[in-house]
Structure formats: C-alpha cells, structure tokens
mmCIF file of C-alpha atoms in Angstrom:
data_model
loop_
_atom_site.group_PDB
_atom_site.id
_atom_site.type_symbol
_atom_site.label_atom_id
_atom_site.label_comp_id
_atom_site.label_asym_id
_atom_site.label_seq_id
_atom_site.Cartn_x
_atom_site.Cartn_y
_atom_site.Cartn_z
ATOM 1 C CA THR A 1 9.396 -36.710 -25.454
ATOM 2 C CA THR A 2 10.261 -35.381 -22.001
ATOM 3 C CA ALA A 3 7.662 -35.797 -19.865
ATOM 4 C CA LEU A 4 6.599 -39.718 -20.867
ATOM 5 C CA ASP A 5 8.628 -42.257 -19.161
ATOM 6 C CA VAL A 6 11.047 -44.456 -20.522
ATOM 7 C CA SER A 7 9.244 -47.198 -21.754
ATOM 8 C CA ILE A 8 6.224 -45.110 -24.036
ATOM 9 C CA GLN A 9 9.171 -42.357 -24.994
ATOM 10 C CA ALA A 10 11.055 -45.581 -26.167
ATOM 11 C CA GLN A 11 7.628 -46.888 -27.967
ATOM 12 C CA ILE A 12 7.030 -43.533 -30.015
ATOM 13 C CA ILE A 13 11.151 -43.137 -31.312
ATOM 14 C CA GLN A 14 10.461 -46.949 -32.740
ATOM 15 C CA LEU A 15 6.625 -46.007 -34.461
ATOM 16 C CA LEU A 16 8.528 -42.917 -35.891
ATOM 17 C CA LYS A 17 11.435 -44.335 -37.547
ATOM 18 C CA ARG A 18 9.141 -46.542 -38.765
ATOM 19 C CA VAL A 19 6.884 -44.492 -40.422
ATOM 20 C CA CYS A 20 10.335 -42.525 -41.976
ATOM 21 C CA ARG A 21 11.592 -45.490 -42.501
ATOM 22 C CA ASP A 22 8.188 -46.559 -44.683
ATOM 23 C CA ARG A 23 7.288 -43.713 -45.755
ATOM 24 C CA GLY A 24 10.866 -42.512 -46.642
ATOM 25 C CA ALA A 25 9.256 -39.376 -44.755
ATOM 26 C CA ALA A 26 12.049 -37.467 -42.590
ATOM 27 C CA VAL A 27 11.087 -36.479 -38.929
ATOM 28 C CA MET A 28 13.036 -32.882 -37.402
ATOM 29 C CA LEU A 29 13.132 -33.453 -33.682
ATOM 30 C CA ILE A 30 14.040 -30.500 -31.462
ATOM 31 C CA THR A 31 14.773 -31.926 -28.234
ATOM 32 C CA HIS A 32 17.422 -31.010 -25.186
ATOM 33 C CA ASP A 33 17.604 -35.104 -24.707
ATOM 34 C CA MET A 34 20.749 -36.062 -25.833
ATOM 35 C CA GLY A 35 19.847 -40.194 -26.311
ATOM 36 C CA VAL A 36 16.972 -39.527 -27.720
ATOM 37 C CA ILE A 37 19.094 -37.815 -30.789
ATOM 38 C CA ALA A 38 22.044 -40.483 -30.438
ATOM 39 C CA GLU A 39 18.818 -43.241 -30.823
ATOM 40 C CA THR A 40 16.937 -41.503 -33.602
ATOM 41 C CA CYS A 41 18.689 -39.143 -35.417
ATOM 42 C CA ASP A 42 21.347 -39.317 -38.487
ATOM 43 C CA ARG A 43 22.333 -35.585 -37.910
ATOM 44 C CA VAL A 44 21.929 -32.448 -35.624
ATOM 45 C CA ALA A 45 21.870 -29.481 -35.006
ATOM 46 C CA VAL A 46 23.302 -27.810 -31.783
ATOM 47 C CA MET A 47 21.972 -24.170 -30.953
ATOM 48 C CA TYR A 48 23.109 -22.057 -28.286
ATOM 49 C CA ALA A 49 21.486 -18.793 -28.645
ATOM 50 C CA GLY A 50 18.998 -18.851 -30.785
ATOM 51 C CA ARG A 51 21.462 -19.988 -33.439
ATOM 52 C CA VAL A 52 23.215 -23.118 -34.917
ATOM 53 C CA VAL A 53 26.868 -23.272 -33.533
ATOM 54 C CA GLU A 54 28.059 -27.291 -35.349
ATOM 55 C CA ILE A 55 25.891 -29.420 -37.337
ATOM 56 C CA GLY A 56 26.230 -32.701 -38.344
ATOM 57 C CA PRO A 57 26.253 -36.406 -38.025
ATOM 58 C CA VAL A 58 24.837 -37.663 -35.121
ATOM 59 C CA HIS A 59 28.124 -39.503 -34.743
ATOM 60 C CA ASP A 60 31.046 -36.732 -35.132
ATOM 61 C CA VAL A 61 28.867 -34.237 -32.778
ATOM 62 C CA ILE A 62 29.092 -36.675 -30.176
ATOM 63 C CA HIS A 63 32.405 -38.316 -30.599
ATOM 64 C CA ARG A 64 34.145 -35.393 -32.117
ATOM 65 C CA PRO A 65 32.611 -31.868 -31.109
ATOM 66 C CA ALA A 66 33.909 -29.185 -33.132
ATOM 67 C CA HIS A 67 32.605 -26.453 -31.489
ATOM 68 C CA PRO A 68 33.217 -25.527 -27.959
ATOM 69 C CA TYR A 69 29.583 -25.579 -26.615
ATOM 70 C CA THR A 70 29.231 -29.144 -28.059
ATOM 71 C CA ALA A 71 31.604 -30.374 -26.444
ATOM 72 C CA GLY A 72 30.510 -29.019 -22.950
ATOM 73 C CA LEU A 73 27.988 -30.070 -23.567
ATOM 74 C CA MET A 74 29.031 -33.708 -24.106
ATOM 75 C CA ALA A 75 31.609 -33.405 -20.712
ATOM 76 C CA CYS A 76 28.029 -33.025 -18.959
ATOM 77 C CA ILE A 77 26.790 -36.406 -19.330
ATOM 78 C CA PRO A 78 28.021 -38.072 -16.918
ATOM 79 C CA ASP A 79 29.987 -41.957 -17.846
ATOM 80 C CA MET A 80 28.234 -44.231 -16.390
ATOM 81 C CA THR A 81 31.757 -46.075 -16.046
ATOM 82 C CA GLN A 82 33.157 -44.387 -13.831
ATOM 83 C CA ASP A 83 32.568 -44.620 -9.843
ATOM 84 C CA ARG A 84 31.262 -41.258 -8.177
ATOM 85 C CA GLU A 85 32.898 -38.669 -11.345
ATOM 86 C CA PRO A 86 32.361 -34.867 -10.288
ATOM 87 C CA LEU A 87 29.621 -33.891 -13.017
ATOM 88 C CA ARG A 88 30.468 -31.253 -14.971
ATOM 89 C CA GLN A 89 29.303 -28.409 -15.522
ATOM 90 C CA ILE A 90 29.414 -25.657 -18.259
ATOM 91 C CA ASP A 91 30.277 -22.089 -16.552
ATOM 92 C CA GLY A 92 28.496 -19.204 -16.401
ATOM 93 C CA ALA A 93 25.052 -18.707 -18.140
ATOM 94 C CA MET A 94 22.577 -18.582 -20.947
ATOM 95 C CA PRO A 95 22.771 -14.868 -22.312
ATOM 96 C CA ARG A 96 19.425 -12.819 -22.136
ATOM 97 C CA LEU A 97 18.337 -12.703 -25.862
ATOM 98 C CA ASN A 98 17.354 -9.240 -26.283
ATOM 99 C CA ALA A 99 21.914 -8.980 -24.451
ATOM 100 C CA ILE A 100 23.819 -11.090 -26.524
ATOM 101 C CA PRO A 101 26.703 -10.216 -26.914
ATOM 102 C CA ARG A 102 28.210 -9.492 -29.128
ATOM 103 C CA GLY A 103 30.821 -11.637 -31.726
ATOM 104 C CA CYS A 104 29.948 -15.489 -31.458
ATOM 105 C CA ALA A 105 27.247 -15.853 -28.110
ATOM 106 C CA PHE A 106 28.862 -18.072 -26.187
ATOM 107 C CA ASN A 107 32.269 -16.244 -25.546
ATOM 108 C CA PRO A 108 31.663 -14.652 -22.179
ATOM 109 C CA ARG A 109 31.670 -18.857 -20.896
ATOM 110 C CA CYS A 110 34.088 -19.948 -23.133
ATOM 111 C CA PRO A 111 37.169 -22.270 -22.617
ATOM 112 C CA ARG A 112 39.083 -21.421 -26.091
ATOM 113 C CA VAL A 113 37.753 -17.534 -26.189
ATOM 114 C CA PHE A 114 39.813 -15.185 -28.197
ATOM 115 C CA GLU A 115 39.992 -11.690 -28.972
ATOM 116 C CA ARG A 116 38.219 -12.341 -32.433
ATOM 117 C CA CYS A 117 35.524 -14.741 -30.205
ATOM 118 C CA GLN A 118 34.164 -11.111 -28.699
ATOM 119 C CA ALA A 119 34.685 -9.211 -31.795
ATOM 120 C CA GLU A 120 32.652 -11.147 -34.388
ATOM 121 C CA ARG A 121 29.992 -13.371 -35.350
ATOM 122 C CA PRO A 122 31.513 -16.604 -37.004
ATOM 123 C CA GLU A 123 28.815 -18.706 -39.901
ATOM 124 C CA LEU A 124 28.849 -21.847 -39.960
ATOM 125 C CA MET A 125 32.530 -23.003 -41.445
ATOM 126 C CA GLY A 126 33.900 -26.327 -42.199
ATOM 127 C CA ALA A 127 35.182 -28.109 -39.173
ATOM 128 C CA GLY A 128 36.248 -31.534 -40.643
ATOM 129 C CA VAL A 129 33.138 -33.462 -40.705
ATOM 130 C CA THR A 130 31.073 -30.980 -39.119
ATOM 131 C CA ARG A 131 30.549 -27.430 -39.242
ATOM 132 C CA ALA A 132 31.201 -25.834 -36.484
ATOM 133 C CA ALA A 133 30.578 -20.968 -36.470
ATOM 134 C CA CYS A 134 33.710 -20.912 -34.476
ATOM 135 C CA TRP A 135 36.494 -18.936 -35.521
ATOM 136 C CA LEU A 136 38.696 -21.731 -34.580
ATOM 137 C CA TYR A 137 37.921 -23.174 -37.903
ATOM 138 C CA ALA A 138 38.730 -20.396 -39.894
ATOM 139 C CA GLU A 139 42.002 -21.131 -41.072
ATOM 140 C CA GLN A 140 40.335 -24.493 -42.115
ATOM 141 C CA LYS A 141 37.966 -22.486 -44.348
ATOM 142 C CA VAL A 142 40.306 -19.855 -46.448
ATOM 143 C CA ALA A 143 42.473 -23.548 -46.805
ATOM 144 C CA ALA A 144 39.742 -24.952 -48.139
#
C-alpha cells in the first residue's frame, strides 16, 4: 500500500478486513508501515537482518516493545502531541546480509548490548506477553 494515496489505502485495508471476517481467512502483510500494522493486524513479527527479533500481539509489541530494535522503531515515530520534538533515529546502519555480525545482528547498533550479544545469536524467548530474540530475557527463559 506504500504507493497508494491515503483514501485508496484505507479502502483496501477495509476490503482485506471484510474478506477475512466474512471468509474466516487470514492475511499476512509485509510492510514497514506501523500505521497499517496497528490498524489491521492482530499479531506482528518484527524483523531485523532477515530474522524475526520480536513477535506477539500488535498492541503489546507497539506499546511495550521488548527487543531494543523494536523499541528503536517505536521511538522513531513522531509524537503528534509534542511541538517540534526532534525526530529520533537508530544510530548506525543495517548490516549487509553477507556480513552479518557474530551474535545478535543488532549488537553494533544496540544501546543495551553486552558481551553475550556479541558472541551468541539469541533465539526467540519469552519476554512478557511477546517473544524476543534478545539475551536480556535469557533469565526469564531459564526460570520459565
């Protein structure tokens, strides 16, 4: 829906919702548009460098992001209630897919990086209501 004007985009989203409801179907959307995700989806998977880094109910992922990349994405969305708030960004650049760093692919850009992040790649693990591929939640996995 990226190249569509807002009114056509809204019509297509409403059509998708109606088809899903009427036919008991599901649709998988691949998008970078968090507005579309918030409006249409029940669950969301956030990807970084070709891997899922967080997955869960849309409301929880948007309002209580567990993975530092997801938190960075949410922080980049301007707050329309604030006047002239500076736009935030995630420092650094995406890795080339043929040169993904060892450990967590996000570790060179992560504000919460620690030693294990640079050595071992995390799998998805429980992070409250969502699941995140982040060593910050390793203790919860052991306790669960």
